[in-house]
XYZ file of N, CA and C in Angstrom:
648
model
N -47.606 15.730 -39.561
C -46.771 14.874 -40.386
C -45.665 15.667 -41.065
N -45.993 16.912 -41.499
C -44.989 17.745 -42.148
C -43.836 18.007 -41.200
N -44.178 18.286 -39.933
C -43.143 18.553 -38.943
C -42.294 17.314 -38.703
N -42.915 16.151 -38.578
C -42.165 14.927 -38.340
C -41.263 14.611 -39.530
N -41.726 14.900 -40.750
C -40.894 14.674 -41.924
C -39.685 15.603 -41.912
N -39.921 16.851 -41.533
C -38.810 17.804 -41.455
C -37.789 17.377 -40.403
N -38.289 16.932 -39.256
C -37.392 16.470 -38.199
C -36.608 15.241 -38.653
N -37.304 14.319 -39.355
C -36.640 13.112 -39.839
C -35.556 13.469 -40.856
N -35.884 14.390 -41.749
C -34.909 14.804 -42.757
C -33.697 15.464 -42.106
N -33.957 16.270 -41.089
C -32.862 16.944 -40.380
C -31.964 15.929 -39.682
N -32.586 14.940 -39.026
C -31.821 13.910 -38.322
C -30.973 13.100 -39.289
N -31.567 12.754 -40.431
C -30.833 11.981 -41.431
C -29.671 12.789 -41.999
N -29.884 14.084 -42.181
C -28.814 14.943 -42.715
C -27.647 14.992 -41.730
N -27.964 15.141 -40.440
C -26.911 15.185 -39.428
C -26.157 13.857 -39.392
N -26.901 12.745 -39.405
C -26.251 11.434 -39.401
C -25.357 11.258 -40.611
N -25.841 11.706 -41.754
C -25.065 11.584 -42.983
C -23.763 12.372 -42.888
N -23.849 13.591 -42.379
C -22.655 14.440 -42.242
C -21.662 13.833 -41.259
N -22.176 13.327 -40.138
C -21.293 12.765 -39.116
C -20.615 11.492 -39.623
N -21.395 10.602 -40.236
C -20.817 9.360 -40.745
C -19.786 9.619 -41.829
N -20.088 10.567 -42.700
C -19.135 10.918 -43.757
C -17.827 11.420 -43.166
N -17.921 12.263 -42.134
C -16.718 12.802 -41.503
C -15.934 11.716 -40.784
N -16.641 10.838 -40.060
C -15.971 9.775 -39.307
C -15.228 8.833 -40.250
N -15.879 8.478 -41.363
C -15.243 7.564 -42.315
C -13.981 8.182 -42.908
N -14.042 9.476 -43.239
C -12.850 10.140 -43.790
C -11.725 10.228 -42.759
N -12.080 10.461 -41.507
C -11.055 10.540 -40.462
C -10.425 9.177 -40.189
N -11.220 8.120 -40.329
C -10.713 6.777 -40.056
C -9.925 6.192 -41.220
N -10.055 6.775 -42.399
C -9.461 6.175 -43.590
C -7.959 5.876 -43.465
N -7.140 6.785 -42.897
C -5.701 6.463 -42.802
C -5.413 5.231 -41.939
N -6.323 4.912 -41.018
C -6.105 3.802 -40.099
C -6.824 2.519 -40.545
N -7.915 2.687 -41.287
C -8.699 1.524 -41.751
C -9.027 1.714 -43.232
N -8.043 1.710 -44.085
C -8.261 2.075 -45.493
C -9.239 1.173 -46.236
N -9.159 -0.135 -46.042
C -10.002 -1.049 -46.816
C -11.466 -0.968 -46.390
N -11.690 -0.958 -45.066
C -13.068 -0.902 -44.564
C -13.722 0.424 -44.917
N -13.010 1.522 -44.711
C -13.594 2.836 -45.002
C -13.845 3.026 -46.492
N -12.974 2.455 -47.328
C -13.191 2.530 -48.788
C -14.477 1.812 -49.172
N -14.675 0.633 -48.565
C -15.878 -0.145 -48.853
C -17.136 0.599 -48.395
N -17.079 1.162 -47.174
C -18.234 1.915 -46.664
C -18.513 3.147 -47.520
N -17.469 3.809 -47.922
C -17.613 5.036 -48.730
C -18.362 4.730 -50.037
N -17.995 3.635 -50.671
C -18.632 3.275 -51.931
C -20.060 2.788 -51.721
N -20.260 1.920 -50.721
C -21.578 1.337 -50.502
C -22.603 2.372 -50.034
N -22.138 3.385 -49.293
C -23.058 4.398 -48.781
C -23.236 5.550 -49.760
N -22.556 5.470 -50.892
C -22.775 6.440 -51.954
C -22.288 7.845 -51.662
N -21.206 7.951 -50.918
C -20.699 9.280 -50.585
C -19.915 9.923 -51.731
N -19.476 9.136 -52.677
C -18.735 9.704 -53.798
C -18.520 8.664 -54.867
N -18.305 9.146 -56.092
C -18.095 8.221 -57.194
C -16.651 7.734 -57.262
N -15.737 8.533 -56.698
C -14.336 8.160 -56.707
C -13.910 7.538 -55.395
N -12.609 7.294 -55.269
C -12.065 6.683 -54.059
C -12.098 7.669 -52.897
N -12.248 7.142 -51.681
C -12.276 7.984 -50.487
C -10.945 8.699 -50.269
N -9.856 8.117 -50.808
C -8.551 8.729 -50.589
C -8.424 10.092 -51.260
N -9.332 10.368 -52.217
C -9.310 11.666 -52.878
C -10.409 12.593 -52.360
N -11.143 12.124 -51.347
C -12.239 12.934 -50.799
C -11.682 14.125 -50.031
N -12.340 15.248 -50.150
C -11.896 16.464 -49.463
C -12.145 16.353 -47.955
N -11.220 16.906 -47.205
C -11.398 16.956 -45.747
C -11.474 18.406 -45.263
N -11.630 19.311 -46.191
C -11.622 20.734 -45.826
C -12.825 21.126 -44.982
N -13.922 20.361 -45.087
C -15.128 20.711 -44.337
C -15.194 20.038 -42.975
N -14.125 19.331 -42.579
C -14.149 18.660 -41.277
C -13.882 19.615 -40.141
N -13.234 20.731 -40.424
C -12.943 21.717 -39.385
C -14.099 22.700 -39.288
N -14.617 22.848 -38.086
C -15.731 23.770 -37.853
C -15.221 24.966 -37.073
N -15.360 26.141 -37.641
C -14.956 27.363 -36.948
C -16.099 27.836 -36.067
N -15.935 27.635 -34.785
C -16.984 28.006 -33.834
C -16.990 29.507 -33.581
N -18.133 30.062 -33.333
C -18.178 31.496 -33.008
C -17.534 31.747 -31.658
N -17.090 32.971 -31.421
C -16.458 33.290 -30.136
C -17.377 32.940 -28.972
N -16.786 32.406 -27.930
C -17.580 32.003 -26.766
C -18.189 33.222 -26.093
N -19.442 33.094 -25.693
C -20.081 34.195 -24.989
C -19.736 34.103 -23.506
N -20.243 35.019 -22.736
C -19.905 35.082 -21.311
C -20.291 33.808 -20.574
N -21.451 33.233 -20.931
C -21.907 32.017 -20.242
C -20.952 30.853 -20.489
N -20.478 30.713 -21.729
C -19.555 29.626 -22.051
C -18.219 29.840 -21.356
N -17.737 31.077 -21.349
C -16.467 31.368 -20.680
C -16.568 31.085 -19.185
N -17.694 31.441 -18.581
C -17.881 31.201 -17.148
C -17.923 29.700 -16.862
N -18.655 28.940 -17.705
C -18.745 27.497 -17.513
C -17.379 26.837 -17.662
N -16.587 27.310 -18.615
C -15.238 26.772 -18.810
C -14.366 27.052 -17.594
N -14.480 28.270 -17.061
C -13.701 28.630 -15.877
C -14.096 27.778 -14.680
N -15.382 27.514 -14.516
C -15.863 26.683 -13.410
C -15.330 25.257 -13.556
N -15.325 24.741 -14.782
C -14.827 23.387 -15.017
C -13.342 23.284 -14.634
N -12.534 24.250 -15.061
C -11.107 24.233 -14.741
C -10.885 24.400 -13.236
N -11.661 25.290 -12.619
C -11.526 25.514 -11.177
C -11.887 24.257 -10.395
N -12.867 23.514 -10.869
C -13.268 22.273 -10.206
C -12.126 21.266 -10.202
N -11.476 21.109 -11.339
C -10.360 20.171 -11.446
C -9.224 20.559 -10.504
N -8.894 21.844 -10.459
C -7.809 22.319 -9.594
C -8.156 22.118 -8.125
N -9.396 22.401 -7.756
C -9.819 22.272 -6.362
C -9.859 20.815 -5.931
N -10.278 19.935 -6.814
C -10.267 18.500 -6.489
C -8.840 18.013 -6.257
N -7.907 18.534 -7.022
C -6.500 18.165 -6.806
C -6.020 18.623 -5.434
N -6.468 19.795 -5.007
C -6.095 20.289 -3.680
C -6.644 19.368 -2.600
N -7.872 18.947 -2.740
C -8.459 17.997 -1.783
C -7.649 16.708 -1.755
N -7.267 16.229 -2.935
C -6.533 14.967 -3.021
C -5.174 15.073 -2.337
N -4.540 16.241 -2.422
C -3.247 16.433 -1.777
C -3.340 16.219 -0.272
N -4.486 16.551 0.299
C -4.673 16.414 1.751
C -5.459 15.151 2.104
N -5.548 14.241 1.143
C -6.169 12.930 1.381
C -7.596 13.064 1.903
N -8.327 14.036 1.394
C -9.726 14.211 1.789
C -10.589 13.418 0.816
N -11.385 12.507 1.331
C -12.208 11.648 0.481
C -13.097 12.479 -0.434
N -13.228 12.034 -1.678
C -13.993 12.799 -2.671
C -15.466 12.924 -2.305
N -15.992 11.974 -1.508
C -17.410 12.021 -1.139
C -17.656 12.742 0.189
N -16.594 13.293 0.773
C -16.759 14.000 2.047
C -17.055 15.474 1.803
N -18.094 15.974 2.454
C -18.452 17.382 2.338
C -17.566 18.211 3.264
N -16.972 19.246 2.721
C -16.075 20.095 3.509
C -16.373 21.557 3.237
N -15.877 22.394 4.119
C -16.035 23.836 3.960
C -14.952 24.362 3.022
N -15.375 25.125 2.022
C -14.459 25.808 1.125
C -14.817 27.287 1.103
N -13.804 28.112 0.973
C -14.026 29.557 0.896
C -13.477 30.051 -0.437
N -14.334 30.703 -1.204
C -13.953 31.234 -2.503
C -13.792 32.749 -2.429
N -12.635 33.203 -2.845
C -12.393 34.636 -2.988
C -12.520 34.942 -4.479
N -13.736 35.248 -4.927
C -14.012 35.256 -6.368
C -13.358 36.421 -7.115
N -12.977 36.104 -8.341
C -12.498 37.124 -9.263
C -13.471 37.305 -10.422
N -14.492 36.444 -10.481
C -15.558 36.543 -11.465
C -16.882 36.705 -10.749
N -17.853 37.220 -11.440
C -19.205 37.310 -10.884
C -20.063 36.225 -11.523
N -20.918 35.628 -10.730
C -21.781 34.586 -11.253
C -22.291 33.685 -10.143
N -23.033 32.665 -10.542
C -23.594 31.697 -9.598
C -22.609 30.533 -9.468
N -22.065 30.343 -8.267
C -21.057 29.310 -8.046
C -21.659 28.050 -7.410
N -22.979 27.901 -7.486
C -23.639 26.749 -6.885
C -23.132 25.444 -7.479
N -23.039 25.391 -8.808
C -22.582 24.170 -9.479
C -21.141 23.856 -9.085
N -20.304 24.883 -8.995
C -18.917 24.680 -8.597
C -18.850 24.052 -7.204
N -19.662 24.569 -6.282
C -19.682 24.029 -4.930
C -20.085 22.570 -4.895
N -21.075 22.214 -5.699
C -21.532 20.817 -5.723
C -20.462 19.906 -6.309
N -19.833 20.342 -7.388
C -18.819 19.515 -8.043
C -17.593 19.310 -7.158
N -17.319 20.277 -6.295
C -16.145 20.190 -5.423
C -16.460 19.570 -4.071
N -17.723 19.230 -3.828
C -18.091 18.644 -2.546
C -18.022 19.642 -1.408
N -18.339 20.900 -1.709
C -18.272 21.948 -0.692
C -19.604 22.072 0.031
N -19.548 22.027 1.350
C -20.750 22.230 2.161
C -20.324 22.775 3.523
N -20.289 24.104 3.646
C -20.758 25.065 2.647
C -19.636 25.569 1.742
N -20.055 26.266 0.668
C -19.139 27.059 -0.143
C -19.428 28.522 0.182
N -18.433 29.199 0.708
C -18.612 30.591 1.111
C -17.854 31.494 0.143
N -18.583 32.355 -0.527
C -17.965 33.322 -1.432
C -17.714 34.611 -0.656
N -16.442 34.905 -0.393
C -16.067 36.066 0.422
C -14.974 36.864 -0.285
N -15.352 37.942 -0.979
C -14.362 38.750 -1.705
C -13.271 39.329 -0.808
N -13.578 39.564 0.460
C -12.605 40.186 1.365
C -11.993 39.179 2.335
N -12.063 37.913 2.007
C -11.605 36.870 2.929
C -10.109 36.980 3.213
N -9.752 36.866 4.475
C -8.359 36.868 4.904
C -8.029 35.473 5.425
N -7.197 34.761 4.693
C -6.876 33.376 5.057
C -5.971 33.322 6.263
N -6.101 32.235 7.023
C -5.206 32.014 8.145
C -3.822 31.620 7.665
N -2.848 31.766 8.509
C -1.467 31.455 8.157
C -1.322 29.980 7.786
N -0.739 29.729 6.622
C -0.532 28.362 6.174
C -1.775 27.670 5.651
N -2.857 28.401 5.472
C -4.094 27.779 4.994
C -3.946 27.395 3.520
N -4.241 26.139 3.161
C -4.098 25.704 1.764
C -4.986 26.521 0.830
N -4.443 26.829 -0.352
C -5.189 27.625 -1.321
C -4.905 27.101 -2.719
N -5.912 27.162 -3.572
C -5.775 26.809 -4.982
C -6.084 28.049 -5.807
N -5.213 28.369 -6.737
C -5.421 29.503 -7.630
C -6.163 28.994 -8.856
N -7.387 29.468 -9.046
C -8.224 28.967 -10.133
C -8.709 30.117 -11.017
N -9.280 29.807 -12.181
C -9.785 30.859 -13.076
C -10.930 31.672 -12.496
N -11.613 31.140 -11.474
C -12.723 31.902 -10.904
C -12.306 32.642 -9.640
N -11.086 32.415 -9.181
C -10.595 33.078 -7.982
C -9.809 32.117 -7.105
N -9.454 32.580 -5.926
C -8.714 31.749 -4.976
C -9.679 30.910 -4.147
N -9.379 29.617 -4.054
C -10.209 28.694 -3.279
C -9.405 28.241 -2.067
N -9.894 28.565 -0.872
C -9.189 28.239 0.368
C -9.817 27.009 1.016
N -8.952 26.207 1.620
C -9.384 24.982 2.292
C -9.045 25.074 3.776
N -9.976 25.571 4.602
C -9.738 25.567 6.045
C -9.650 24.128 6.548
N -8.538 23.780 7.162
C -8.316 22.394 7.551
C -9.109 21.984 8.789
N -9.387 22.943 9.648
C -10.124 22.638 10.877
C -11.494 22.070 10.524
N -11.745 20.838 10.945
C -13.015 20.194 10.667
C -13.036 19.408 9.370
N -12.023 19.631 8.497
C -11.989 18.930 7.222
C -11.247 17.611 7.314
N -10.279 17.529 8.237
C -9.538 16.283 8.415
C -8.951 16.235 9.813
N -8.521 15.056 10.198
C -7.898 14.853 11.498
C -6.481 15.411 11.429
N -6.254 16.573 12.063
C -4.969 17.250 11.949
C -3.829 16.420 12.532
N -4.056 15.783 13.672
C -3.006 14.971 14.287
C -2.627 13.795 13.389
N -3.624 13.139 12.814
C -3.352 12.010 11.927
C -2.623 12.471 10.669
N -3.001 13.635 10.163
C -2.339 14.167 8.971
C -0.888 14.523 9.261
N -0.624 15.075 10.439
C 0.761 15.391 10.807
C 1.597 14.124 10.886
N 1.038 13.082 11.473
C 1.757 11.812 11.564
C 2.027 11.236 10.179
N 1.052 11.336 9.314
C 1.238 10.831 7.949
C 2.329 11.604 7.228
N 2.321 12.931 7.371
C 3.337 13.756 6.730
C 4.732 13.416 7.237
N 4.846 13.209 8.549
C 6.155 12.884 9.109
C 6.663 11.544 8.597
N 5.763 10.568 8.451
C 6.169 9.273 7.903
C 6.612 9.412 6.448
N 5.883 10.194 5.678
C 6.233 10.380 4.267
C 7.556 11.134 4.138
N 7.777 12.121 5.000
C 9.035 12.867 4.988
C 10.202 11.940 5.323
N 10.033 11.122 6.340
C 11.098 10.193 6.731
C 11.432 9.224 5.598
N 10.412 8.730 4.906
C 10.642 7.820 3.791
C 11.395 8.503 2.661
N 11.000 9.725 2.343
C 11.672 10.470 1.277
C 13.116 10.785 1.649
N 13.345 11.088 2.922
C 14.714 11.365 3.367
C 15.605 10.144 3.187
N 15.073 8.964 3.474
C 15.837 7.726 3.280
C 16.152 7.509 1.797
N 15.158 7.728 0.940
C 15.356 7.541 -0.500
C 16.349 8.564 -1.044
N 16.280 9.790 -0.526
C 17.216 10.822 -0.949
C 18.637 10.459 -0.538
N 18.790 9.940 0.665
C 20.111 9.550 1.150
C 20.709 8.433 0.285
N 19.865 7.475 -0.100
C 20.325 6.387 -0.958
C 20.819 6.910 -2.306
N 20.054 7.825 -2.907
C 20.442 8.399 -4.196
C 21.732 9.201 -4.068
N 21.855 9.965 -3.000
C 23.051 10.786 -2.813
C 24.305 9.928 -2.601
N 24.149 8.813 -1.927
C 25.292 7.921 -1.734
C 25.784 7.382 -3.073
N 24.863 7.038 -3.940
C 25.251 6.544 -5.257
C 25.964 7.633 -6.062
N 25.417 8.843 -6.014
C 26.021 9.937 -6.770
C 27.379 10.340 -6.203
N 27.605 10.059 -4.924
C 28.891 10.383 -4.307
C 29.930 9.294 -4.572
N 29.481 8.176 -5.114
C 30.379 7.058 -5.417
C 30.974 7.262 -6.808
N 32.291 7.519 -6.877
C 32.937 7.797 -8.153
C 32.847 6.604 -9.108
N 32.921 5.401 -8.583
C 32.819 4.212 -9.431
C 31.465 4.167 -10.143
N 30.397 4.478 -9.396
C 29.054 4.485 -9.995
C 28.946 5.565 -11.072
N 29.396 6.769 -10.749
C 29.270 7.892 -11.684
C 30.091 7.651 -12.947
N 31.276 7.064 -12.790
C 32.170 6.888 -13.940
C 31.821 5.667 -14.795
N 31.262 4.627 -14.167
C 31.027 3.390 -14.894
C 29.591 3.197 -15.354
N 28.654 3.772 -14.633
C 27.246 3.601 -15.011
C 26.946 4.376 -16.294
N 25.998 3.895 -17.095
C 25.600 4.641 -18.302
C 25.172 6.066 -17.944
N 25.438 6.982 -18.838
C 25.126 8.395 -18.580
C 23.647 8.594 -18.274
N 22.788 7.839 -18.957
C 21.348 7.983 -18.742
C 20.964 7.574 -17.323
N 21.630 6.549 -16.784
C 21.333 6.094 -15.425
C 21.770 7.135 -14.405
N 22.958 7.704 -14.619
C 23.447 8.740 -13.711
C 22.522 9.957 -13.760
N 22.110 10.330 -14.960
C 21.217 11.489 -15.104
C 19.873 11.236 -14.435
N 19.398 10.007 -14.528
C 18.130 9.650 -13.880
C 18.246 9.787 -12.364
N 19.378 9.392 -11.782
C 19.584 9.533 -10.337
C 19.654 11.006 -9.938
N 20.259 11.820 -10.776
C 20.309 13.261 -10.468
C 18.915 13.885 -10.522
N 18.121 13.413 -11.476
C 16.747 13.911 -11.561
C 15.946 13.475 -10.339
N 16.152 12.230 -9.901
C 15.453 11.747 -8.710
C 15.851 12.564 -7.488
N 17.114 12.930 -7.389
C 17.562 13.759 -6.271
C 16.825 15.095 -6.269
N 16.726 15.719 -7.440
C 16.023 17.002 -7.549
C 14.546 16.859 -7.200
N 13.929 15.782 -7.693
C 12.505 15.549 -7.419
C 12.262 15.314 -5.932
N 13.124 14.518 -5.303
C 12.987 14.245 -3.870
C 13.113 15.535 -3.060
N 14.071 16.390 -3.440
C 14.266 17.647 -2.712
C 13.037 18.542 -2.836
N 12.481 18.619 -4.040
C 11.290 19.439 -4.238
C 10.107 18.937 -3.448
N 9.910 17.619 -3.484
C 8.795 17.032 -2.739
C 8.981 17.204 -1.235
N 10.209 17.034 -0.755
C 10.488 17.220 0.673
C 10.187 18.646 1.106
N 10.556 19.605 0.291
C 10.292 21.002 0.637
C 8.794 21.257 0.756
N 8.029 20.688 -0.164
C 6.577 20.858 -0.111
C 5.993 20.255 1.158
N 6.410 19.032 1.472
C 5.863 18.355 2.647
C 6.272 19.048 3.940
N 7.506 19.516 4.021
C 7.958 20.217 5.223
C 7.214 21.532 5.399
N 6.978 22.247 4.305
C 6.205 23.491 4.388
C 4.790 23.211 4.874
N 4.200 22.128 4.367
C 2.852 21.772 4.781
C 2.804 21.415 6.245
N 3.804 20.671 6.701
C 3.852 20.281 8.105
C 4.028 21.505 8.994
N 4.898 22.428 8.586
C 5.100 23.652 9.366
C 3.814 24.483 9.434
N 3.099 24.564 8.322
C 1.875 25.354 8.313
C 0.820 24.772 9.245
N 0.800 23.465 9.392
C -0.172 22.814 10.268
C 0.220 22.966 11.733
N 1.491 23.192 12.007
C 1.952 23.337 13.391
C 1.793 24.767 13.893
N 1.580 25.690 12.949
C 1.507 27.111 13.353
C 0.110 27.485 13.812
């Protein structure tokens, strides 16, 4: 019973601290409700608007190696998933990934989160020409395309996307070459078209590089 009382007291203390902090944080957005709760729950004799917020910030101790490693794995997972998405690889499809690690540790969780089957950790790995790679906090993650997707279908998709972007780029350039449009349109509209031209060029360069790498 003594232990259960101690646990109950600890739980109540945590709840009290959390509720007090939440009410103070919400006060600028819900002044009337938080004022009422503050008084009814007995958190202070005065108004909540004068309550101190200095104890809301918690200074955490420096992260140890395990926390730093877990953080790096989390960031690497996000970056690697983005790489998969760029190549239209379904998130539930298991693919081969090769990790050239810069950290030491167990990468099993990283492999599962990224849908890697297998995940090969190879410090001396030499990637093939044009092989997609993601630079992550745990090292370089390579995506061998062979077996991961239909290369012919991907090439066709890239060519269609390139053709569409080329048409859109041509349309924007025609407008920018038209003196009447440039002189009469609002400056913000003209600037937006110039930005679209730059964006289209950048995207086209990426897609053309990807297509060339798949043809090599």
